[in-house]
Coordinates of C-alpha atoms in Angstrom, one line a residue:
Chain A
X1 CA 17.5 -19.8 -1.3
X2 CA 16.4 -16.5 -0.1
X3 CA 14.1 -16.2 3.7
X4 CA 10.9 -14.9 0.7
X5 CA 11.2 -18.1 -1.5
X6 CA 11.9 -20.6 1.9
X7 CA 8.6 -19.2 3.0
X8 CA 7.2 -18.8 -0.7
X9 CA 7.7 -22.9 -1.2
X10 CA 7.1 -23.9 2.4
X11 CA 3.8 -22.5 2.2
X12 CA 3.3 -23.3 -1.0
X13 CA 4.3 -27.5 0.3
X14 CA 7.3 -28.0 -1.8
X15 CA 11.3 -27.7 -0.5
X16 CA 12.0 -25.6 -3.3
X17 CA 10.9 -22.2 -5.8
X18 CA 12.5 -19.7 -7.7
X19 CA 11.8 -16.1 -8.5
X20 CA 8.9 -16.3 -12.0
X21 CA 6.9 -19.8 -10.3
X22 CA 3.7 -19.0 -10.3
X23 CA 2.5 -20.9 -7.1
X24 CA -0.4 -21.1 -5.4
X25 CA 0.0 -20.8 -1.6
X26 CA -2.2 -21.1 1.8
X27 CA -2.3 -18.7 3.8
X28 CA -2.1 -18.1 7.9
X29 CA -4.4 -14.6 7.7
X30 CA -6.2 -12.6 4.9
X31 CA -6.8 -8.7 6.2
X32 CA -9.2 -6.3 4.8
X33 CA -11.2 -3.1 5.8
X34 CA -13.7 -1.2 5.9
X35 CA -13.0 0.2 1.7
X36 CA -11.8 -3.2 0.6
X37 CA -13.6 -5.4 2.1
X38 CA -17.1 -4.5 1.3
X39 CA -16.5 -5.7 -2.5
X40 CA -14.2 -8.8 -1.5
X41 CA -17.3 -10.3 0.4
X42 CA -19.6 -9.1 -2.8
X43 CA -16.8 -11.4 -4.5
X44 CA -16.9 -14.6 -1.5
X45 CA -20.6 -14.5 -1.9
X46 CA -20.6 -15.0 -5.8
X47 CA -18.4 -17.5 -5.5
X48 CA -21.5 -19.4 -3.9
X49 CA -19.6 -21.4 -0.7
X50 CA -21.6 -20.6 2.6
X51 CA -18.5 -20.7 4.5
X52 CA -15.3 -18.7 5.1
X53 CA -12.2 -21.4 4.7
X54 CA -11.1 -20.6 9.0
X55 CA -12.9 -18.3 10.9
X56 CA -9.5 -17.7 12.5
X57 CA -7.4 -16.6 9.7
X58 CA -9.8 -14.0 8.5
X59 CA -9.4 -9.8 10.4
X60 CA -11.4 -6.9 9.7
X61 CA -10.8 -3.5 11.0
X62 CA -12.9 -0.3 10.1
X63 CA -9.9 1.7 10.1
X64 CA -9.6 4.3 6.7
X65 CA -12.7 5.9 7.3
X66 CA -13.5 5.2 10.9
X67 CA -15.7 5.7 13.5
X68 CA -17.5 6.7 10.8
X69 CA -17.5 9.9 9.1
X70 CA -20.9 9.7 6.5
X71 CA -23.8 7.8 6.3
X72 CA -21.4 5.9 3.3
X73 CA -19.1 5.0 5.0
X74 CA -21.2 4.1 7.4
X75 CA -23.1 1.0 5.3
X76 CA -19.8 -0.2 4.1
X77 CA -18.5 -0.4 8.3
X78 CA -21.6 -2.2 8.7
X79 CA -21.6 -4.3 5.4
X80 CA -17.9 -5.3 6.9
X81 CA -19.5 -5.8 11.0
X82 CA -22.7 -7.5 9.5
X83 CA -19.9 -10.0 7.9
X84 CA -18.3 -10.6 10.9
X85 CA -21.1 -11.7 12.6
X86 CA -22.6 -14.0 10.0
X87 CA -19.6 -15.5 10.1
X88 CA -18.8 -15.5 13.5
X89 CA -14.8 -14.9 13.4
X90 CA -12.6 -13.9 15.4
X91 CA -10.8 -11.4 14.7
X92 CA -12.9 -8.5 13.6
X93 CA -12.0 -5.5 16.0
X94 CA -14.1 -2.7 16.6
X95 CA -14.4 0.8 17.1
X96 CA -12.5 2.3 20.3
X97 CA -10.6 -1.7 20.6
X98 CA -9.4 -1.2 17.0
X99 CA -5.7 0.2 15.3
X100 CA -5.2 1.1 11.8
X101 CA -4.6 -2.6 10.4
X102 CA -1.4 -2.2 10.6
X103 CA -0.2 -1.3 13.7
X104 CA -2.4 -3.7 15.1
X105 CA -2.1 -7.2 13.5
X106 CA 1.4 -7.4 14.8
X107 CA 0.7 -5.3 17.6
X108 CA -2.3 -8.0 18.5
X109 CA 0.3 -11.4 18.1
X110 CA -1.9 -12.0 14.7
X111 CA 0.9 -12.0 12.3
X112 CA 4.2 -13.9 13.6
X113 CA 7.9 -14.5 11.7
X114 CA 7.3 -17.6 9.1
X115 CA 3.9 -16.9 8.1
X116 CA 2.2 -15.8 4.2
X117 CA -0.5 -12.9 4.8
X118 CA -2.2 -10.9 2.0
X119 CA -4.1 -7.7 2.3
X120 CA -6.5 -5.9 1.1
X121 CA -4.6 -2.6 1.5
X122 CA -0.8 -2.1 -0.7
X123 CA 0.7 -1.2 2.7
X124 CA 0.1 -5.2 4.2
X125 CA 3.9 -4.9 3.2
X126 CA 4.2 -3.7 6.2
X127 CA 4.5 -7.5 8.3
X128 CA 7.6 -7.9 6.8
X129 CA 9.5 -6.6 9.3
X130 CA 8.3 -10.0 11.5
X131 CA 10.2 -11.4 8.7
X132 CA 6.8 -12.8 7.8
X133 CA 5.6 -12.5 3.5
X134 CA 3.2 -10.9 3.7
X135 CA 1.4 -8.5 0.3
X136 CA -0.7 -6.2 -0.7
X137 CA -4.1 -7.8 -2.8
X138 CA -7.6 -6.4 -4.0
X139 CA -10.1 -7.0 -2.9
X140 CA -11.4 -9.8 -5.7
X141 CA -8.0 -11.9 -4.3
X142 CA -9.0 -11.5 -0.8
X143 CA -12.9 -13.1 -1.3
X144 CA -11.2 -15.7 -3.0
X145 CA -9.1 -15.9 -0.2
X146 CA -11.8 -16.4 2.5
X147 CA -13.4 -19.1 0.5
X148 CA -10.2 -21.0 -0.2
X149 CA -7.5 -19.6 2.4
X150 CA -4.7 -19.7 -0.8
X151 CA -3.4 -16.6 -3.4
X152 CA -1.6 -17.2 -6.6
X153 CA 1.6 -15.4 -6.1
X154 CA 4.5 -15.2 -8.9
X155 CA 8.0 -15.7 -6.6
X156 CA 9.6 -12.4 -6.8
X157 CA 13.4 -12.4 -6.8
X158 CA 14.8 -9.7 -4.8
X159 CA 16.6 -7.5 -3.8
X160 CA 19.2 -7.2 -1.5
X161 CA 19.1 -3.5 0.8
X162 CA 22.3 -3.4 3.1
X163 CA 22.6 -0.2 5.4
X164 CA 26.3 0.0 7.1
X165 CA 27.1 1.6 9.8
X166 CA 25.3 3.2 12.7
X167 CA 22.5 5.8 11.8
X168 CA 23.3 10.2 12.4
X169 CA 20.4 11.3 16.2
X170 CA 17.1 12.0 14.5
X171 CA 17.0 9.5 12.1
X172 CA 14.9 6.6 11.7
X173 CA 13.8 4.5 9.9
X174 CA 11.1 6.8 7.9
X175 CA 14.5 8.0 6.7
X176 CA 16.1 5.1 5.8
X177 CA 13.2 4.2 3.6
X178 CA 13.1 7.4 1.7
X179 CA 16.3 7.8 0.8
X180 CA 15.6 4.2 -0.6
X181 CA 12.9 5.2 -3.0
X182 CA 14.4 8.4 -3.6
X183 CA 17.6 6.9 -5.4
X184 CA 15.8 3.5 -7.3
X185 CA 12.3 5.5 -8.2
X186 CA 9.0 4.3 -7.5
X187 CA 9.3 1.2 -9.7
X188 CA 12.2 1.0 -8.6
X189 CA 11.8 -2.6 -7.3
X190 CA 8.7 -3.1 -9.1
X191 CA 7.6 -7.2 -8.4
X192 CA 10.4 -8.0 -6.6
X193 CA 10.9 -8.7 -2.5
X194 CA 13.2 -6.2 -0.5
X195 CA 15.4 -7.9 1.5
X196 CA 16.7 -5.4 3.6
X197 CA 19.6 -5.9 6.7
X198 CA 22.7 -4.6 7.8
X199 CA 24.1 -3.1 11.1
X200 CA 21.5 0.1 10.7
X201 CA 18.7 -2.4 10.2
X202 CA 20.7 -4.9 13.6
X203 CA 20.4 -1.5 15.2
X204 CA 16.9 -0.7 14.1
X205 CA 13.7 -1.1 16.7
X206 CA 10.0 -2.7 15.5
X207 CA 9.1 0.1 14.9
X208 CA 11.5 1.1 12.6
X209 CA 11.4 -1.8 10.7
X210 CA 7.7 -1.4 10.5
X211 CA 8.0 1.6 8.9
X212 CA 10.7 0.9 6.6
X213 CA 8.3 -2.9 4.8
X214 CA 5.4 -0.7 5.2
X215 CA 7.0 1.3 2.9
X216 CA 8.5 -1.1 0.4
X217 CA 5.4 -0.8 -2.2
X218 CA 6.6 2.9 -2.5
X219 CA 9.7 1.9 -4.5
X220 CA 6.4 -1.1 -6.4
X221 CA 8.1 -3.7 -4.6
X222 CA 5.6 -7.1 -3.7
X223 CA 6.8 -7.0 -0.7
X224 CA 9.1 -5.9 2.3
X225 CA 10.9 -8.0 4.6
X226 CA 14.3 -8.5 7.4
X227 CA 15.8 -11.4 8.9
X228 CA 14.4 -12.4 12.4
X229 CA 16.8 -11.5 15.8
X230 CA 16.3 -10.8 19.1
X231 CA 14.6 -7.5 18.7
X232 CA 11.7 -9.5 16.8
X233 CA 11.4 -12.6 18.9
X234 CA 11.3 -10.0 22.6
X235 CA 8.8 -8.5 20.0
X236 CA 7.0 -11.7 19.7
X237 CA 7.6 -12.6 23.3
X238 CA 3.8 -12.9 24.8
X239 CA 1.7 -11.6 22.0
X240 CA 1.9 -15.2 20.2
X241 CA -0.9 -17.2 20.8
X242 CA 0.5 -20.0 18.2
X243 CA 3.7 -21.3 16.9
X244 CA 5.1 -20.1 13.9
X245 CA 8.6 -20.9 12.7
X246 CA 11.8 -18.8 11.6
X247 CA 13.0 -18.6 7.8
X248 CA 16.8 -17.2 7.6
X249 CA 17.8 -16.4 3.6
X250 CA 20.5 -18.5 3.1
X251 CA 24.7 -17.3 3.0
X252 CA 24.9 -18.3 -0.7
X253 CA 21.3 -17.0 -1.6
X254 CA 21.1 -15.9 -5.0
X255 CA 20.2 -11.5 -5.3
X256 CA 18.5 -9.7 -9.0
X257 CA 21.1 -7.0 -7.1
X258 CA 22.5 -5.5 -4.1
X259 CA 22.4 -2.3 -2.4
X260 CA 25.3 -0.1 -0.4
X261 CA 24.4 2.5 1.6
X262 CA 26.6 3.7 4.1
X263 CA 24.0 5.8 6.5
X264 CA 26.8 7.6 8.4
X265 CA 25.8 9.7 5.1
X266 CA 21.4 9.8 5.4
X267 CA 20.3 12.6 6.9
X268 CA 16.4 13.2 7.7
X269 CA 14.1 13.1 4.8
X270 CA 11.8 14.7 2.7
X271 CA 9.7 13.8 0.3
X272 CA 8.4 17.3 -2.0
X273 CA 5.2 15.9 -4.1
X274 CA 4.4 14.4 -5.9
X275 CA 5.6 11.8 -5.7
X276 CA 7.5 9.1 -2.0
X277 CA 10.7 9.4 -4.2
X278 CA 10.8 13.0 -4.6
X279 CA 13.5 12.9 -1.7
X280 CA 16.0 15.8 -0.5
X281 CA 18.1 15.7 2.5
X282 CA 16.7 18.5 5.1
X283 CA 19.8 21.0 4.7
X284 CA 18.3 20.9 0.8
X285 CA 15.0 21.3 1.6
X286 CA 15.4 26.0 1.5
X287 CA 12.0 27.4 2.9
X288 CA 8.7 26.3 3.0
X289 CA 6.0 27.4 5.1
X290 CA 3.1 24.5 5.7
X291 CA -0.5 24.5 7.6
X292 CA -0.7 21.3 8.4
X293 CA 1.4 18.8 10.2
X294 CA 0.1 15.4 10.2
X295 CA 1.7 12.1 12.9
X296 CA 0.0 9.2 12.6
X297 CA -0.6 6.1 10.2
X298 CA 0.6 3.0 9.5
X299 CA 3.7 4.0 8.6
X300 CA 4.3 6.5 11.4
X301 CA 1.9 6.5 14.5
X302 CA 3.3 4.0 16.6
X303 CA 4.4 5.0 20.1
X304 CA 8.0 4.9 18.6
X305 CA 7.2 7.9 16.5
X306 CA 4.6 9.5 19.1
X307 CA 8.1 9.4 22.1
X308 CA 10.4 10.9 19.6
X309 CA 7.4 14.1 18.4
X310 CA 6.4 14.5 22.3
X311 CA 10.3 14.9 23.5
X312 CA 9.9 17.3 20.5
X313 CA 7.3 19.5 21.4
X314 CA 8.0 19.1 25.4
X315 CA 6.9 22.2 27.0
X316 CA 6.8 23.7 23.3
X317 CA 5.0 25.8 21.8
X318 CA 2.9 25.0 18.2
X319 CA 3.3 27.8 15.6
X320 CA 0.5 29.3 15.0
X321 CA 0.7 29.4 11.8
X322 CA 0.0 25.8 11.7
X323 CA -2.0 23.0 13.2
X324 CA -0.8 19.5 14.6
X325 CA -2.8 16.8 14.0
X326 CA -1.5 13.3 16.2
X327 CA -3.1 10.2 15.7
X328 CA -2.2 7.4 17.6
X329 CA -2.2 4.6 15.6
X330 CA -4.3 2.1 17.7
X331 CA -5.8 2.1 20.8
X332 CA -2.9 0.1 22.7
X333 CA -0.6 3.1 21.5
X334 CA -3.3 5.4 23.2
X335 CA -3.7 4.5 25.6
X336 CA 0.2 4.0 26.6
X337 CA 1.0 7.7 25.3
X338 CA -1.8 8.5 27.9
X339 CA -0.3 6.8 30.0
X340 CA 3.2 8.3 29.8
X341 CA 2.3 12.0 29.0
X342 CA 2.6 12.7 25.2
X343 CA -1.0 13.1 24.9
X344 CA -0.2 16.0 27.5
X345 CA 2.5 17.6 25.9
X346 CA 0.8 17.2 22.9
X347 CA -2.1 18.9 23.8
X348 CA 0.2 21.8 25.9
X349 CA 1.3 22.6 23.0
X350 CA -1.8 23.0 20.7
X351 CA -2.8 19.9 18.6
X352 CA -5.9 17.6 17.8
X353 CA -5.0 13.6 19.2
X354 CA -7.7 12.1 17.5
X355 CA -8.6 8.5 17.9
X356 CA -7.4 6.1 15.8
X357 CA -8.1 5.7 11.8
X358 CA -6.6 6.0 8.6
X359 CA -8.5 9.4 8.3
X360 CA -6.3 12.5 6.7
X361 CA -3.3 10.0 5.1
X362 CA -5.5 9.5 2.3
X363 CA -7.4 12.6 2.2
X364 CA -10.5 11.1 3.9
X365 CA -11.4 13.1 6.7
X366 CA -10.1 14.5 9.7
X367 CA -7.1 16.9 8.6
X368 CA -8.4 17.3 4.5
X369 CA -7.0 19.8 2.6
X370 CA -8.3 22.5 0.8
X371 CA -6.3 23.6 -2.4
X372 CA -3.4 26.0 -2.2
X373 CA -2.4 24.2 1.7
X374 CA 0.4 22.9 2.4
X375 CA 0.9 20.1 4.9
X376 CA 4.4 17.8 5.9
X377 CA 2.9 14.4 7.5
X378 CA 4.7 11.9 8.8
X379 CA 2.5 9.1 6.2
X380 CA 3.4 7.4 2.8
X381 CA 1.9 9.0 -0.5
X382 CA 2.3 12.2 -1.9
X383 CA 0.2 12.3 -4.8
X384 CA -1.7 14.3 -6.5
X385 CA -4.7 15.2 -4.2
X386 CA -4.0 12.3 -1.3
X387 CA -4.8 14.5 0.9
X388 CA -7.3 16.2 -0.2
X389 CA -7.8 18.9 -2.7
X390 CA -5.9 18.2 -5.8
X391 CA -4.4 21.8 -5.9
X392 CA -3.4 20.6 -2.4
X393 CA 0.7 20.3 -1.6
X394 CA 1.8 17.0 0.4
X395 CA 5.0 16.6 1.7
X396 CA 6.7 13.2 3.6
X397 CA 9.2 12.8 6.6
X398 CA 9.9 11.4 9.5
X399 CA 8.3 11.9 13.2
X400 CA 10.8 14.1 14.2
X401 CA 11.5 16.8 11.3
X402 CA 7.3 17.0 11.5
X403 CA 7.3 17.5 15.4
X404 CA 10.5 20.1 14.7
X405 CA 8.3 21.9 11.4
X406 CA 5.5 22.0 13.4
X407 CA 6.8 24.4 16.0
X408 CA 8.7 26.3 13.5
X409 CA 6.3 27.0 11.2
X410 CA 8.0 25.3 7.9
X411 CA 10.0 22.6 7.2
X412 CA 12.4 22.0 9.4
X413 CA 15.6 20.0 11.1
X414 CA 15.1 18.5 14.6
X415 CA 18.4 20.1 15.3
X416 CA 17.0 23.4 14.5
X417 CA 14.8 23.1 17.7
X418 CA 16.3 21.2 20.7
X419 CA 20.1 22.6 18.7
X420 CA 22.9 20.1 17.4
X421 CA 23.9 19.3 21.2
X422 CA 21.0 16.3 22.5
Chain B
X1 CA -11.2 -10.6 -28.5
X2 CA -11.5 -7.2 -30.8
X3 CA -10.6 -3.8 -28.8
X4 CA -11.2 -1.1 -30.7
X5 CA -11.4 2.7 -30.0
X6 CA -9.4 6.1 -29.3
X7 CA -7.0 6.6 -27.3
X8 CA -6.7 8.6 -24.1
X9 CA -2.4 8.8 -23.5
X10 CA -0.6 10.0 -20.1
X11 CA 2.7 10.0 -18.5
X12 CA 4.3 7.1 -16.2
X13 CA 3.2 7.3 -12.1
X14 CA -0.8 7.4 -13.2
X15 CA -1.6 6.4 -9.1
X16 CA -4.6 4.7 -7.7
X17 CA -5.1 8.3 -6.2
X18 CA -5.6 9.9 -9.4
X19 CA -7.4 7.3 -10.9
X20 CA -10.0 7.1 -8.4
X21 CA -9.7 9.6 -5.9
X22 CA -10.1 8.4 -1.7
X23 CA -13.2 11.3 -1.5
X24 CA -15.2 8.2 -3.9
X25 CA -14.6 5.1 -1.9
X26 CA -17.5 5.7 -0.1
X27 CA -19.0 3.6 -2.4
X28 CA -18.2 1.1 -5.1
X29 CA -20.9 1.5 -7.5
X30 CA -18.9 1.3 -10.9
X31 CA -21.4 3.6 -12.1
X32 CA -20.4 5.8 -9.7
X33 CA -16.6 5.3 -9.8
X34 CA -16.7 5.7 -13.7
X35 CA -17.7 9.6 -13.4
X36 CA -15.2 10.7 -11.6
X37 CA -13.1 8.4 -12.8
X38 CA -8.9 10.3 -13.2
X39 CA -10.6 13.3 -11.8
X40 CA -7.4 14.5 -10.4
X41 CA -5.3 14.3 -13.6
X42 CA -7.9 15.0 -16.4
X43 CA -11.0 16.3 -14.9
X44 CA -12.7 16.4 -18.3
X45 CA -11.8 12.5 -19.2
X46 CA -15.1 11.5 -17.7
X47 CA -17.4 13.9 -19.9
X48 CA -14.9 12.8 -23.1
X49 CA -13.8 8.9 -23.1
X50 CA -16.5 7.1 -25.2
X51 CA -17.4 3.9 -25.0
X52 CA -14.5 1.2 -26.4
X53 CA -12.3 3.9 -25.3
X54 CA -8.3 2.6 -24.8
X55 CA -6.1 3.7 -22.1
X56 CA -2.3 4.6 -22.9
X57 CA 0.4 5.1 -20.3
X58 CA 3.9 5.3 -19.8
X59 CA 5.6 2.7 -16.8
X60 CA 4.5 2.0 -14.0
X61 CA 0.5 1.8 -14.5
X62 CA -2.1 2.5 -10.7
X63 CA 0.9 2.2 -8.6
X64 CA -0.2 2.8 -5.2
X65 CA -3.2 1.8 -3.0
X66 CA -4.7 -1.5 -3.4
X67 CA -8.0 -0.4 -3.9
X68 CA -9.8 -2.0 -6.7
X69 CA -11.7 0.5 -7.4
X70 CA -9.2 1.8 -9.5
X71 CA -9.5 -0.4 -12.6
X72 CA -13.6 -1.1 -11.0
X73 CA -14.0 2.7 -12.7
X74 CA -12.0 3.0 -15.5
X75 CA -13.7 -0.3 -16.8
X76 CA -17.0 1.3 -15.5
X77 CA -16.0 4.4 -17.7
X78 CA -16.4 2.0 -20.6
X79 CA -12.9 2.5 -21.8
X80 CA -12.3 -1.2 -23.2
X81 CA -8.1 -2.0 -22.4
X82 CA -5.4 0.0 -21.6
X83 CA -2.1 -0.6 -23.0
X84 CA 1.2 0.9 -20.6
X85 CA 4.7 0.4 -21.0
X86 CA 4.8 -1.5 -17.5
X87 CA 1.8 -2.0 -14.6
X88 CA 2.3 -1.7 -11.0
X89 CA 2.2 -5.3 -10.0
X90 CA -1.7 -5.1 -7.7
X91 CA -3.1 -2.8 -10.6
X92 CA -2.5 -6.1 -12.3
X93 CA -3.5 -8.6 -10.7
X94 CA -6.8 -6.2 -10.0
X95 CA -7.6 -5.7 -13.8
X96 CA -6.9 -9.9 -14.0
X97 CA -8.7 -10.2 -11.5
X98 CA -12.3 -8.4 -12.3
X99 CA -12.0 -8.9 -16.5
X100 CA -9.8 -5.5 -16.9
X101 CA -7.7 -5.8 -20.3
X102 CA -4.3 -5.2 -19.9
X103 CA -1.5 -5.1 -22.4
X104 CA 2.3 -4.1 -21.0
X105 CA 4.1 -2.8 -24.6
X106 CA 6.3 -0.2 -24.4
X107 CA 6.6 -0.2 -28.0
X108 CA 3.1 0.2 -28.9
X109 CA 2.9 2.9 -26.7
X110 CA 5.8 4.8 -27.9
X111 CA 3.7 4.5 -31.0
X112 CA 0.6 6.0 -30.4
X113 CA -0.8 8.8 -30.0
X114 CA -3.8 10.4 -28.1
X115 CA -6.7 10.8 -30.6
X116 CA -5.3 8.2 -32.3
X117 CA -7.7 4.8 -33.6
X118 CA -6.2 1.7 -31.9
X119 CA -7.5 -1.9 -32.4
X120 CA -6.2 -4.6 -29.5
X121 CA -6.1 -8.4 -31.3
X122 CA -5.4 -10.2 -28.8
X123 CA -6.1 -14.1 -30.7
X124 CA -3.3 -11.9 -33.4
X125 CA -1.6 -10.9 -31.0
X126 CA -1.0 -7.7 -32.5
X127 CA -2.0 -4.2 -31.1
X128 CA -2.6 -2.2 -34.4
X129 CA -2.2 1.9 -35.1
X130 CA -5.5 2.6 -37.3
X131 CA -4.4 6.4 -37.7
X132 CA -0.8 5.4 -38.6
X133 CA -0.5 1.3 -39.9
X134 CA 1.9 0.2 -37.4
X135 CA 1.2 -2.8 -35.5
X136 CA 3.1 -4.3 -32.9
X137 CA 2.9 -7.9 -30.8
X138 CA 2.1 -8.5 -27.6
X139 CA 3.4 -10.5 -25.7
X140 CA 1.3 -13.4 -24.2
X141 CA 0.5 -14.1 -21.0
X142 CA 1.6 -16.7 -18.9
X143 CA -0.5 -20.2 -18.8
X144 CA -2.3 -20.0 -15.9
X145 CA -3.3 -16.2 -16.4
X146 CA -4.5 -16.8 -19.5
X147 CA -6.7 -19.4 -18.0
X148 CA -8.1 -16.9 -15.4
X149 CA -9.1 -14.1 -18.1
X150 CA -10.3 -16.9 -19.9
X151 CA -13.1 -17.9 -17.5
X152 CA -13.8 -13.8 -17.1
X153 CA -12.0 -13.3 -13.5
X154 CA -10.6 -14.9 -11.1
X155 CA -14.1 -15.8 -8.9
X156 CA -15.5 -17.6 -12.3
X157 CA -11.6 -19.7 -12.4
X158 CA -12.1 -20.6 -8.6
X159 CA -15.5 -21.1 -8.3
X160 CA -15.3 -23.7 -11.7
X161 CA -11.8 -24.3 -9.6
X162 CA -14.2 -25.9 -6.0
X163 CA -16.9 -27.4 -7.7
X164 CA -14.2 -29.5 -9.6
X165 CA -12.0 -30.4 -6.9
X166 CA -16.8 -31.7 -5.7

């Protein structure tokens, strides 16, 4: 069996599952945010049970429109906060102690290898980087799961992606996943699990791995997953507060398809409007001036992303024609960015540094676009109207290209800023 | 069940951001959401749609975010069902769970044009294009999913299950 099938089998109370089986699984963690929790809570109440199935296994995070952007969003956050208090939930994270959910949960050691997790947010697939099964669901699924601790699922078949060789300088997890989505399309892995492996993945940091699994949904996948190795165990060490189990794919596991890439051929990627699959290598981009750059989100707001941006921006100024918005994904990342001097570099360069929030990624607040404006961003979606006005444009990239472009005022490769010698 | 209405037809990869833009996610009131349904793809849709109308789309309908506001907005707008070549998986779950009927039928999508009068009969397992007089077969849902649909959605299903378990 594959790692995904093994985790699902163990959570379904059996030894074996196969792709296509409809199963009920026991959940280790259930997540919702300020946009999806209010509906989930309403659904939970409709079921008519008094208490959630386990107050330690439900995580609520106000991150999308928090800090509250207006009265309506303040009400949504309040519904969630009141529910967390009523149910005495262990894992409610208040503004000032929170972070963007998919950066926060692994950081806090709430998701561990071998877990089965659902979240009322499509990017819940992020935790596959820890060797866990995790997938996005709707509010109704989460409302029901808060009552029962279970969810129904169809066991997905798995596509194996093998990344051979060593990554080029400035090429990271975001470039690999954009390249992959560009090759297979936005429904290239529809209903399936994407298992990422190979030398380039083994060499990738945890932050880069989270970025890749985060965007599995952008290929239509149910989940993304990676094997647990030294890097994973080092990350989990000191964070885990409960035992966990490590699963691995059998050598003779059955895959729907195996796709191999030689990463030496992969350069920094940019996804053009209006689909994440509309990718081009940075050398093919041409002259595209931009109005706004965003570095942040559950995809690329982690410490490594900020370190790369700081490296690029150190001693440089942001181009006068644009604004750069940098959003550390959690309070802990925010604190470390201060401590390591990244924040000072950003402010000296002329950037805005925000408190953690999903904010502009979904056109919520903190950097919404007007008609005709064009943004380059490390976020995950470039659909029509995603960051604001339906006649605005969003281009997706990794942190190195984002920061380089902020310096040059147009979409640019990191080499254009720091030279190819570095 | 029988659903009948005029077809509104769209292309592939209709994402949840155009079904209901995030700027309206500060509410979960179906009537308010319905007023902005498909606004960034087809600004006149909300004013044009009539009770019972049917959405037709190519592959990967509902891709992107997990927002249940998307099927809520569609249902709230009076749409009786959605027929697509394929659905994004979270949208598929959400629609089943909240009782918005959806049908995966590539032949029907190819055989229906915008403005055609369409009738879906789930008992007969048929989609009929009344304007052109063509009938398409629906593949039935797996029995487990059929049970959720018959209960009127996941919440009723879970409520009944918990009651049965005492």
